[in-house]
Amino acid sequence: MSENKDQKFVYDFTEGNKDLKDLLGGKGANLAEMTNLGLPVPPGFTITTEACKVYLDSGEEPAALRDEVSAHLDALEQRMGKKLGQTDDPLLVSVRSGAKFSMPGMMDTVLNIGLSDKSVEGLAGQAGDERFAWDSYRRLIQMFGKTVLGVDGELFEEALDEAKEAKKVTVDTDLDASDLKKLVKQFKKIVKSETGRDFPQDPREQMDLAIKAVFDSWNGDRAKLYRRQERIPGDLGTAVNVCSMVFGNLGPDSGTGVAFTRDPASGHQGVYGDYLQNAQGEDVVAGIRNTVPLADLESIDKKSYDQLMQIMETLETHYKDLCDIEFTIERGRLWMLQTRVGKRTAGAAFRIATQLVDQGLIDEAEALQRVTGAQLAQLMFPRFDEAAQVEKLGRGIAASPGAAVGKAVFDSYTAVKWSRSGEKVILIRRETNPDDLDGMIAAEGILTSRGGKTSHAAVVARGMGKTCVCGAEELEVDTKRRRMTVNGTVVEEGDVVSIDGSTGKVYLGEVPVVPSPVVEYFEGRMHAGADDADELVQAVHRIMAYADRVRRLRVRANADNAEDALRARRFGAQGIGLCRTEHMFLGERREMVEKLILADTDDEREEALKALLPLQKKDFVELFEAMDGLPVTVRLLDPPLHEFLPDITELSVRVALAEARKDANENDLRLLQAVHRLHEQNPMLGLRGVRLGLVIPGLFTMQVRAIAEAAAERRNAKGDPRAEIMIPLVGTVQELEIVREEAEEVIAEVEARTGVELKLALGTMIELPRAALTAAQIAEAAEFFSFGTNDLTQTVWGFSRDDVEASFFTAYLEKGIFGVSPFETIDKDGVGSLVRNAAAAGRATRPDLKLGVCGEHGGDPESVHFFHEVGLDYVSCSPFRIPVARLEAGRAAAQSSGSDSR
Ligand code: ADP
Ligand code: MG
Ligand code: MG
């Protein structure tokens, strides 16, 4: 960070405003805003985040800072008519941290700066209250000692407790002036013995040290951890606010409090907050004495109460949002110490947004900016009944939200078996791997003792919208003995456990679950217009309607069967963006594929294909019926061949044993040879997708025929099928051309035979870098592109997802190499730039080229905004994410129409 000569590092509260959060931090910007609104804010000034950045980069404060601070301090002293720490009548200030984003309690603030052995007497004289002056002084030494000088805060707490005990009282207000004088002496002793120096008596030195301490607290452990969790960039720095003190500890006609302009849990308007008489600063939230509800202030001090209500209304109308505030009353006079747009629950966010529209404070476009897809997702998960009696077992990482209850099982096989017989199960593993997929699908929820937010379990569960708690380290999972031990409690297979993916908590036994009303609404089981519809559902309904009205992106679903398709449709899907056909080849049909692969002669192959065709066709007829009138993109077979063959090790053992017994079975031998022949080191980069279609004669054409015949059948039944055939893993236009030619032949033949004109679209996935780079050529043979951003991310980064997520993603996230996994949110600079360029190149060749995305990113809020921005036509995501994608597509559209006038 270079220092600019004319740079201004200090702003008076009268100079700033609420839009300067980058420079003045949230607290400083809002103090300035309130000052300019004419509200009673104690005067002061703000040192910018730029000054902090210089300090953090160079270890030195900017050279100009000291003089600038002096000038502002002079002005403040003039205005207040007294000097900082002046012995007969001291000006006191607080030195308060305040970054762009609120980091509650993560950084430091020191009150009562300017008190010393001398000025404490002056303060006592001026206030006519000795107790107050010594209470303020002990607070200064305590806060300054802890945050500026690094003394263990416990030492002060212990001394305070001892003083109370010695006097046989329980609250600090029962200590009188002489008790507090003694306490000050003791606090000073603690400082001396812990730091080897005396508590500084020079007020300016106190202030300068406190400012530096606030700068330093930006890089404290707590602050760093918080930023990582909240994805706040580490280089923003904090501003420092120097604010003249007002005193809530001047007796019963003084006090301090916090308040919300409306209920942050429900959104309801009313009087929400806490007040504490004769107290300073943090006392309200520290729980040292019992606070009273804010409403009680009306009877304690009616004048201040009325003024506060008036100010709260002013703030809400001005900020057009829920505000939270800190205030202090000094001898009947009200002072505002902080305000900000308040945090709220997901449910309140939706309600408040619509309430504010009704009040005429914001419009619909703004209402969309007041909620997020993540909040909507939270509202869609079932929850545990909070009133239930529960036995907590332990706690892990809240990896994928939801509330799941089921019998403990310790392997996938049992999970599948039990769930087939109608049991609900929780799959418990040390960690999961791709072999556990069946079990994960079968289970209600997944619980692991290892791995973090990007572990296989976490990522897959999130993708499936399944509840997951991972990395619960207290659990000792013993898969061999089918049990786990948690702090002495043994949980056997079959015991019921409950897991909460929103909090990471794990319970023994069944915690009752209540379904989310929001999902009931999306499912059509609850109507927003109904008399008894709850307020939340009405709010969600209205916000979704705004989003649908403005969004440009269409939203499709990834769905492979009619059941999922129907749900997707209820949730608002405008088609299917990805129907994977591989699921249609598993189970009983796997053997048919095995036959196809092993066929030695054309006849054998024909026979295998013939057996598969009617089954495939039936799948498609059902799907097209469920999605009648809407596009359905069917992807031809994609996964590597070995997935359809028996496991190589298992088969080898079987053959070896048989040979030893001298009764080797010819079929097994052939199978083993084939499995060896087809075995790949890197199946992900091997024989799959279009390559498979080109190598196994008849496979793709059988699938195309099934699609074409199904479409013809639906058409004859007066339906409106809109199939799109998608070729996976294309790297060059030549591959596509060959498949296309064959497909067109088949389609023409079906059309001729049935007399139905099918209008099937043919297109491709763009999921290899080469495809993206040669998009202009590929568009010659493709009527649509669907960006497969999962594989594109794997191939652009050279990451094998199953391997990297488990082995080193946690380290990468910790080192800040990326703030979020590129599999979760699209990597805009790398993968995203390929998408952007390929979209443009494709459209240059074929202006009406349809563009979509079908990776998991299609349901990720930030990625949806990116896809909107690069001009795709639709995103496709899992059925459960559709409302989230609709909302985010609406938010993206409202945002871009607000920021430019295209
Ligand atoms: P945080 O960001 O942790 O809330 P603050 O800077 O807001 O820290 O200060 C901590 C407490 O001290 C708050 O209750 C605040 O209202 C109070 N406080 C801060 N400055 C002053 C002041 N000048 N006069 C009186 N109380 C103050
Ligand atoms: Mg505060
Ligand atoms: Mg793929």
Coordinates of N, CA, C and O and ligand atoms in Angstrom, one line a residue, residues 27 42 92-98 103-112 143 241-248 256-258 280-285 326-328 337-338 340, ligand 1:
K27 N -19.2 1.1 11.4 CA -19.5 1.9 12.5 C -19.3 3.4 12.3 O -20.2 4.2 12.6
P42 N -22.4 11.6 20.3 CA -21.3 12.3 20.9 C -20.2 12.6 19.8 O -19.9 11.7 19.0
L92 N -13.0 12.7 28.0 CA -12.6 11.3 27.9 C -13.2 10.8 26.5 O -14.2 11.3 26.0
V93 N -12.5 9.8 26.0 CA -13.0 9.3 24.7 C -13.0 7.8 24.7 O -12.3 7.2 25.5
S94 N -13.7 7.2 23.7 CA -13.6 5.8 23.5 C -12.8 5.6 22.2 O -12.9 6.5 21.3
V95 N -12.0 4.5 22.1 CA -11.3 4.2 20.9 C -11.9 2.9 20.4 O -11.7 1.9 21.0
R96 N -12.7 3.0 19.3 CA -13.5 1.8 18.9 C -13.1 1.3 17.5 O -13.0 2.0 16.6
S97 N -13.0 0.0 17.4 CA -12.8 -0.6 16.1 C -14.0 -0.6 15.3 O -15.1 -0.3 15.8
G98 N -13.9 -0.8 14.0 CA -15.1 -0.8 13.1 C -14.7 -1.0 11.7 O -14.3 -0.1 11.0
M103 N -18.1 -7.4 12.6 CA -17.4 -8.6 13.1 C -17.7 -8.6 14.6 O -16.7 -8.3 15.4
P104 N -18.9 -8.9 15.1 CA -19.3 -8.7 16.4 C -18.3 -9.3 17.5 O -18.1 -10.5 17.4
G105 N -17.8 -8.4 18.3 CA -17.0 -8.9 19.4 C -15.6 -9.4 19.0 O -14.9 -9.9 19.8
M106 N -15.3 -9.3 17.7 CA -14.0 -9.9 17.2 C -12.9 -9.0 17.4 O -11.7 -9.4 17.4
M107 N -13.2 -7.7 17.5 CA -12.0 -6.8 17.7 C -12.3 -5.9 18.9 O -13.2 -6.1 19.6
D108 N -11.4 -4.9 19.1 CA -11.4 -4.3 20.4 C -11.9 -2.9 20.5 O -11.8 -2.1 19.5
T109 N -12.3 -2.5 21.6 CA -12.8 -1.1 21.9 C -12.3 -0.8 23.3 O -12.4 -1.7 24.2
V110 N -11.8 0.4 23.6 CA -11.5 0.8 24.9 C -12.2 2.1 25.3 O -12.2 3.1 24.5
L111 N -12.9 2.0 26.4 CA -13.7 3.2 26.9 C -12.9 4.0 27.9 O -11.9 3.5 28.5
N112 N -13.3 5.2 28.1 CA -12.8 6.1 29.2 C -11.3 6.5 29.1 O -10.6 6.7 30.1
M143 N -9.9 -2.6 30.7 CA -10.0 -2.8 29.2 C -8.7 -2.5 28.5 O -8.3 -3.2 27.6
N241 N -12.6 4.5 15.5 CA -13.4 5.6 15.8 C -13.0 6.2 17.2 O -13.0 5.4 18.1
V242 N -12.7 7.5 17.2 CA -12.5 8.1 18.5 C -13.7 9.0 18.8 O -14.1 9.9 18.1
C243 N -14.4 8.6 19.9 CA -15.7 9.2 20.2 C -15.7 9.7 21.6 O -15.3 9.0 22.6
S244 N -16.2 10.9 21.8 CA -16.2 11.5 23.1 C -17.2 10.7 24.0 O -18.2 10.2 23.5
M245 N -16.8 10.5 25.3 CA -17.5 9.6 26.1 C -18.8 10.2 26.6 O -18.9 11.4 26.9
V246 N -19.8 9.4 26.7 CA -21.0 9.8 27.5 C -21.2 8.6 28.5 O -20.7 7.5 28.3
F247 N -21.8 9.0 29.6 CA -21.8 8.0 30.8 C -23.1 7.5 31.2 O -24.0 8.2 31.6
G248 N -23.2 6.2 31.1 CA -24.4 5.5 31.5 C -24.3 5.0 33.0 O -25.2 4.5 33.5
T256 N -27.6 2.1 29.9 CA -27.3 1.9 28.5 C -28.1 0.7 28.0 O -28.5 -0.1 28.7
G257 N -28.3 0.7 26.6 CA -29.1 -0.4 26.1 C -28.9 -0.6 24.6 O -28.1 0.0 23.9
V258 N -29.5 -1.7 24.2 CA -29.5 -2.1 22.7 C -30.9 -2.3 22.3 O -31.8 -2.6 23.1
Q280 N -22.3 0.8 31.9 CA -21.6 1.3 30.8 C -21.3 0.2 29.8 O -21.1 -0.9 30.1
G281 N -21.3 0.7 28.5 CA -20.9 -0.2 27.4 C -21.4 -1.6 27.4 O -22.6 -1.8 27.5
E282 N -20.5 -2.5 27.4 CA -20.8 -3.9 27.2 C -21.6 -4.5 28.3 O -22.0 -5.7 28.1
D283 N -21.8 -3.8 29.4 CA -22.5 -4.4 30.5 C -23.9 -5.1 30.1 O -24.2 -6.1 30.7
V284 N -24.5 -4.5 29.2 CA -25.9 -5.0 28.8 C -25.8 -6.4 28.2 O -26.6 -7.2 28.6
V285 N -24.8 -6.6 27.4 CA -24.7 -7.9 26.7 C -23.9 -8.9 27.5 O -23.9 -10.1 27.3
E326 N -27.3 1.0 19.5 CA -26.7 1.0 20.8 C -27.0 2.5 21.3 O -26.7 3.4 20.5
F327 N -27.4 2.6 22.5 CA -27.6 4.0 23.0 C -27.2 4.0 24.5 O -27.1 3.0 25.2
T328 N -27.0 5.2 25.0 CA -26.7 5.4 26.4 C -27.5 6.6 26.9 O -27.7 7.6 26.1
L337 N -25.1 5.7 20.1 CA -23.7 5.3 20.0 C -23.4 4.4 18.8 O -22.2 4.2 18.4
Q338 N -24.4 3.9 18.2 CA -24.2 3.0 17.0 C -25.5 2.6 16.4 O -26.5 2.5 17.0
R340 N -26.7 0.1 12.8 CA -26.4 -0.6 11.6 C -27.6 -1.4 11.1 O -28.5 -1.6 11.9
Ligands
ADP1 P1 -18.5 -3.4 19.5 O1 -18.2 -3.2 18.1 O2 -17.9 -4.6 20.1 O3 -20.0 -3.2 19.8 P2 -18.3 -0.7 20.4 O4 -17.2 0.1 19.8 O5 -19.6 -0.5 19.9 O6 -17.8 -2.2 20.3 O7 -18.2 -0.4 22.0 C1 -18.5 -1.3 23.0 C2 -19.5 -0.7 24.0 O8 -19.1 0.5 24.5 C3 -20.8 -0.5 23.3 O9 -21.8 -0.9 24.2 C4 -20.9 1.0 23.0 O10 -22.2 1.5 23.0 C5 -20.1 1.5 24.2 N1 -19.4 2.8 23.9 C6 -18.5 3.0 22.9 N2 -18.1 4.2 22.8 C7 -18.8 4.9 23.8 C8 -18.8 6.2 24.2 N3 -18.1 7.2 23.6 N4 -19.5 6.6 25.3 C9 -20.3 5.6 25.9 N5 -20.3 4.3 25.6 C10 -19.6 3.9 24.5

